[in-house]
Short mmCIF file of C-alpha atoms and ligand atoms in Angstrom, two decimals:
data_model
loop_
_atom_site.label_atom_id
_atom_site.label_comp_id
_atom_site.label_asym_id
_atom_site.label_seq_id
_atom_site.Cartn_x
_atom_site.Cartn_y
_atom_site.Cartn_z
CA MET A 1 -49.27 183.29 101.39
CA PRO A 2 -50.08 181.78 105.23
CA ALA A 3 -53.45 181.09 105.51
CA ALA A 4 -53.63 179.34 108.50
CA GLY A 5 -55.14 181.26 110.98
CA SER A 6 -58.17 181.27 112.85
CA GLY A 7 -58.78 184.79 113.47
CA GLN A 8 -59.50 184.65 117.54
CA ARG A 9 -59.69 188.62 117.51
CA PHE A 10 -61.58 188.36 114.12
CA GLY A 11 -64.23 186.73 116.37
CA GLN A 12 -66.17 184.94 114.04
CA GLU A 13 -67.56 181.26 113.20
CA ILE A 14 -65.98 181.50 109.72
CA PRO A 15 -62.04 182.02 110.15
CA LYS A 16 -61.69 186.00 108.38
CA GLN A 17 -59.83 184.81 105.54
CA TYR A 18 -62.70 183.34 104.29
CA MET A 19 -65.42 186.07 105.03
CA PRO A 20 -67.14 187.76 102.26
CA LEU A 21 -65.51 190.65 100.75
CA ALA A 22 -66.04 192.59 97.35
CA GLY A 23 -67.84 189.65 95.73
CA ARG A 24 -65.55 187.26 96.93
CA THR A 25 -63.53 185.80 99.74
CA VAL A 26 -61.20 187.92 101.31
CA ILE A 27 -58.61 185.23 100.82
CA GLU A 28 -59.25 185.99 97.05
CA CYS A 29 -58.86 189.46 96.83
CA SER A 30 -55.44 188.77 98.90
CA LEU A 31 -54.65 185.94 95.92
CA GLU A 32 -55.67 187.93 92.77
CA PRO A 33 -52.58 190.61 92.10
CA PHE A 34 -50.39 186.59 92.27
CA VAL A 35 -52.89 185.17 90.36
CA ALA A 36 -53.04 187.45 87.37
CA ASP A 37 -49.17 188.19 87.68
CA PRO A 38 -46.97 185.73 85.13
CA ARG A 39 -43.69 186.84 86.81
CA CYS A 40 -44.93 185.05 89.84
CA THR A 41 -44.32 181.32 88.49
CA ALA A 42 -45.86 179.05 91.43
CA ILE A 43 -47.99 180.16 94.66
CA VAL A 44 -47.70 177.91 98.01
CA VAL A 45 -51.40 178.83 100.13
CA ALA A 46 -50.65 177.27 103.91
CA ILE A 47 -54.19 175.74 105.11
CA CYS A 48 -55.06 175.14 108.86
CA ALA A 49 -55.24 170.52 108.35
CA ALA A 50 -58.87 170.86 109.02
CA ASP A 51 -59.29 173.61 106.66
CA GLY A 52 -62.72 172.70 104.40
CA ARG A 53 -63.41 176.00 102.45
CA PHE A 54 -59.56 176.52 100.44
CA ALA A 55 -61.06 173.65 98.14
CA ASP A 56 -64.39 175.09 97.35
CA LEU A 57 -63.43 178.50 96.00
CA GLN A 58 -62.61 178.97 92.35
CA VAL A 59 -58.78 180.13 92.75
CA ALA A 60 -58.13 176.52 94.24
CA GLY A 61 -57.79 175.37 90.66
CA GLU A 62 -55.41 177.68 89.42
CA ALA A 63 -52.57 175.24 87.90
CA LYS A 64 -49.77 177.20 89.37
CA LEU A 65 -51.10 176.93 92.89
CA SER A 66 -50.65 174.33 95.64
CA THR A 67 -51.63 173.75 99.13
CA VAL A 68 -49.90 172.85 102.91
CA ALA A 69 -50.50 172.35 105.93
CA GLY A 70 -49.85 175.01 108.00
CA GLY A 71 -48.61 174.99 111.61
CA ALA A 72 -49.20 176.70 114.64
CA GLN A 73 -47.79 179.82 114.48
CA ARG A 74 -47.65 182.06 111.29
CA ALA A 75 -44.22 181.22 110.98
CA ASP A 76 -44.25 177.39 110.66
CA SER A 77 -47.39 178.16 108.24
CA VAL A 78 -44.71 180.11 105.92
CA LEU A 79 -42.11 177.91 106.55
CA ALA A 80 -44.41 174.80 105.49
CA ALA A 81 -44.87 176.34 102.43
CA LEU A 82 -41.00 177.47 101.95
CA GLU A 83 -40.45 173.55 102.10
CA SER A 84 -43.12 172.56 99.65
CA MET A 85 -41.15 174.52 97.05
CA GLN A 86 -38.43 172.80 93.84
CA ALA A 87 -37.39 176.46 93.18
CA PRO A 88 -33.60 176.95 93.42
CA ASP A 89 -32.56 178.88 96.17
CA ASP A 90 -31.75 181.92 94.66
CA GLU A 91 -35.20 182.61 93.13
CA TRP A 92 -36.84 185.28 95.16
CA VAL A 93 -39.83 184.65 97.10
CA LEU A 94 -42.64 186.56 98.22
CA VAL A 95 -44.92 185.96 101.61
CA HIS A 96 -48.51 187.79 101.42
CA ASP A 97 -50.60 187.21 104.37
CA ALA A 98 -54.14 186.13 103.20
CA ALA A 99 -55.61 188.53 105.47
CA ARG A 100 -54.09 191.80 103.37
CA PRO A 101 -56.40 192.21 100.29
CA CYS A 102 -56.09 194.89 99.56
CA VAL A 103 -52.01 195.17 98.34
CA SER A 104 -52.22 197.41 95.02
CA GLN A 105 -50.11 196.49 91.63
CA ALA A 106 -47.91 199.32 92.83
CA GLU A 107 -46.75 198.31 95.51
CA ILE A 108 -45.60 195.18 94.36
CA ASP A 109 -44.10 196.22 91.34
CA ALA A 110 -42.35 198.95 94.22
CA LEU A 111 -41.23 195.72 96.25
CA LEU A 112 -39.69 194.18 93.32
CA GLU A 113 -37.60 196.89 91.92
CA ALA A 114 -36.13 197.52 95.82
CA ALA A 115 -35.71 193.70 96.61
CA GLY A 116 -33.42 193.48 93.53
CA VAL A 117 -31.02 196.04 93.95
CA GLY A 118 -29.47 194.32 97.62
CA GLU A 119 -29.40 190.48 98.85
CA ASP A 120 -31.19 190.88 101.96
CA GLY A 121 -34.91 190.95 100.19
CA ALA A 122 -36.98 194.09 101.16
CA LEU A 123 -40.71 194.79 102.61
CA LEU A 124 -43.54 196.63 102.62
CA ALA A 125 -44.03 198.81 105.65
CA VAL A 126 -46.09 202.45 106.42
CA PRO A 127 -43.69 205.18 108.81
CA LEU A 128 -45.49 205.29 111.94
CA ALA A 129 -47.99 208.04 112.14
CA ASP A 130 -49.55 208.08 115.61
CA THR A 131 -47.89 209.61 118.96
CA LEU A 132 -47.47 206.14 120.88
CA LYS A 133 -48.46 205.45 124.71
CA ARG A 134 -46.86 202.72 126.93
CA GLU A 135 -49.68 201.24 129.38
CA ALA A 136 -49.39 199.80 132.55
CA ALA A 137 -52.06 199.36 134.79
CA GLY A 138 -54.54 201.15 132.31
CA ARG A 139 -52.70 204.37 132.78
CA VAL A 140 -49.83 205.59 130.31
CA CYS A 141 -46.20 204.95 131.83
CA GLU A 142 -43.92 205.69 128.55
CA THR A 143 -44.69 207.72 125.34
CA PRO A 144 -41.81 206.22 123.47
CA SER A 145 -40.56 207.62 120.07
CA ARG A 146 -41.78 207.02 116.79
CA ASP A 147 -39.11 208.37 115.04
CA SER A 148 -37.45 206.21 112.62
CA LEU A 149 -40.41 203.60 113.29
CA TRP A 150 -42.39 201.53 111.01
CA ARG A 151 -45.43 199.01 110.61
CA ALA A 152 -44.26 196.26 108.83
CA LEU A 153 -46.99 195.25 106.00
CA THR A 154 -46.35 191.88 103.64
CA PRO A 155 -45.84 191.50 100.69
CA GLN A 156 -42.29 190.58 102.05
CA MET A 157 -39.18 189.59 99.53
CA PHE A 158 -36.24 187.58 100.08
CA ARG A 159 -34.49 185.10 98.31
CA LEU A 160 -35.82 181.52 98.86
CA GLY A 161 -32.30 179.29 100.35
CA ASP A 162 -32.40 182.43 102.73
CA LEU A 163 -35.44 182.51 103.69
CA ARG A 164 -36.23 178.80 104.59
CA ALA A 165 -32.69 179.46 106.11
CA ALA A 166 -33.46 182.21 108.69
CA LEU A 167 -36.83 180.47 109.26
CA ARG A 168 -35.72 176.70 110.21
CA ALA A 169 -33.33 178.27 112.45
CA ALA A 170 -35.81 180.57 114.24
CA ARG A 171 -37.58 177.37 115.09
CA ALA A 172 -34.20 175.37 115.65
CA ALA A 173 -33.63 177.97 118.57
CA GLY A 174 -37.25 178.36 119.58
CA ARG A 175 -37.99 181.48 118.72
CA SER A 176 -41.35 182.25 116.06
CA ALA A 177 -40.69 185.20 114.02
CA THR A 178 -43.85 187.03 113.49
CA ASP A 179 -42.97 188.34 110.19
CA GLU A 180 -40.14 187.53 107.42
CA ALA A 181 -38.10 190.40 108.44
CA GLN A 182 -37.02 189.40 111.41
CA ALA A 183 -36.10 185.84 110.60
CA LEU A 184 -33.38 187.52 108.54
CA GLU A 185 -32.86 190.10 110.98
CA TRP A 186 -31.50 187.20 113.70
CA GLN A 187 -29.29 186.23 111.20
CA GLY A 188 -27.98 189.84 111.14
CA ARG A 189 -29.32 191.12 107.65
CA GLN A 190 -30.80 194.13 106.95
CA PRO A 191 -33.79 193.59 104.49
CA ARG A 192 -34.97 197.07 102.82
CA LEU A 193 -38.06 199.09 103.93
CA VAL A 194 -40.38 199.66 100.48
CA ALA A 195 -42.97 202.72 101.09
CA GLY A 196 -46.56 200.69 101.00
CA SER A 197 -49.59 202.42 101.56
CA ALA A 198 -51.86 202.75 104.36
CA LEU A 199 -54.88 201.17 102.53
CA ASN A 200 -52.71 197.89 102.63
CA LEU A 201 -54.35 196.98 106.00
CA LYS A 202 -54.25 193.64 107.54
CA ILE A 203 -57.92 192.61 108.50
CA THR A 204 -58.07 191.81 112.53
CA THR A 205 -61.58 192.90 113.55
CA ALA A 206 -64.73 193.21 111.98
CA ALA A 207 -64.06 197.30 111.05
CA ASP A 208 -60.87 196.50 109.08
CA LEU A 209 -63.60 194.39 107.17
CA GLN A 210 -65.81 197.05 106.35
CA LEU A 211 -62.78 199.10 105.86
CA ALA A 212 -61.17 196.85 103.17
CA ALA A 213 -64.72 196.92 101.14
CA ALA A 214 -64.79 200.68 101.21
CA ILE A 215 -61.12 200.46 99.73
CA LEU A 216 -62.06 197.52 96.75
CA SER A 217 -65.66 198.96 96.06
CA GLN A 218 -63.72 202.52 95.28
CA ARG A 219 -61.00 201.17 93.09
CA GLY A 220 -63.97 199.79 90.98
CA GLU A 221 -62.19 196.22 92.51
CA ARG A 222 -59.80 196.60 90.22
CA ARG A 223 -56.15 196.93 91.10
N1 CTP B 301 -51.23 182.37 109.93
C1 CTP B 301 -51.02 180.89 109.15
N2 CTP B 301 -50.35 180.13 109.88
C2 CTP B 301 -51.30 180.51 111.72
C3 CTP B 301 -51.24 181.86 112.30
C4 CTP B 301 -51.35 182.56 110.93
O1 CTP B 301 -50.98 180.96 108.33
N3 CTP B 301 -50.55 179.93 112.56
C5 CTP B 301 -52.14 183.51 108.71
C6 CTP B 301 -53.43 184.25 109.09
O2 CTP B 301 -53.67 183.21 108.27
C7 CTP B 301 -53.52 185.70 108.36
C8 CTP B 301 -51.69 186.38 108.63
O3 CTP B 301 -51.35 184.91 109.58
O4 CTP B 301 -53.53 184.94 107.03
C9 CTP B 301 -51.62 186.86 109.53
O5 CTP B 301 -52.24 186.47 110.85
P1 CTP B 301 -53.36 186.97 111.81
O6 CTP B 301 -53.70 188.30 111.30
O7 CTP B 301 -52.39 187.13 113.19
O8 CTP B 301 -54.12 186.44 111.43
P2 CTP B 301 -54.94 184.78 112.92
O9 CTP B 301 -53.45 184.52 113.29
O10 CTP B 301 -55.72 184.11 111.97
O11 CTP B 301 -55.74 186.25 113.68
P3 CTP B 301 -55.89 185.83 115.29
O12 CTP B 301 -54.56 186.53 115.61
O13 CTP B 301 -56.57 187.12 115.57
O14 CTP B 301 -56.34 185.02 115.72
MG1 MG B 302 -53.18 185.48 114.67
#
């Protein structure tokens, strides 16, 4: 779980993953389904080296959970977590953003089912619904087709060895993938798209936190 970001766009002193949500914090909500799932045998959370908050959370005491220092980019934080894992190369690993507290059990189950089908892994995603506009100097210069375009969510699921190799290769090439699938794509792989839910939003701004609170409260804080 990459959790080493500083939440520049959220713009609060407290990084967004530590904001209160549903009686706990955003990151605790994001961790919950994985902590509770016996199929998930180890969790590594990449936190900022200067982070003084994670250790104070109740979840920090979970036996299967450990932390590592994250890096400058999201991909660096993910790779740092993978490098600390002892599991065999063919073990499956899921990468899930600390900033996505509304992932559902149904999405995780769908992802696990789809990823096992091939060898290239899979990611949750949602087909694009809005019309896209490209901007130049405040005006529309193009309306790109949204045909076959999806928004990538997390979790994303790959073989540990494949993902680690892909992220190492990207780093060696001076490239930073914005999601795990992209690093695999650069290796010529074609991860499967698994339809997720628009409710599995990423908290970027204060409005997203309000939406997440509404979603979790309607769900009765259960998944
Ligand atoms: N992340 C990370 N290491 C980084 C940057 C981001 O582990 N160097 C994590 C964030 O903590 C978050 C996830 O990656 O859980 C998705 O990143 P994003 O939503 O962009 O979060 P921030 O980078 O914190 O926000 P911003 O881009 O607005 O600064
Ligand atoms: Mg960021």
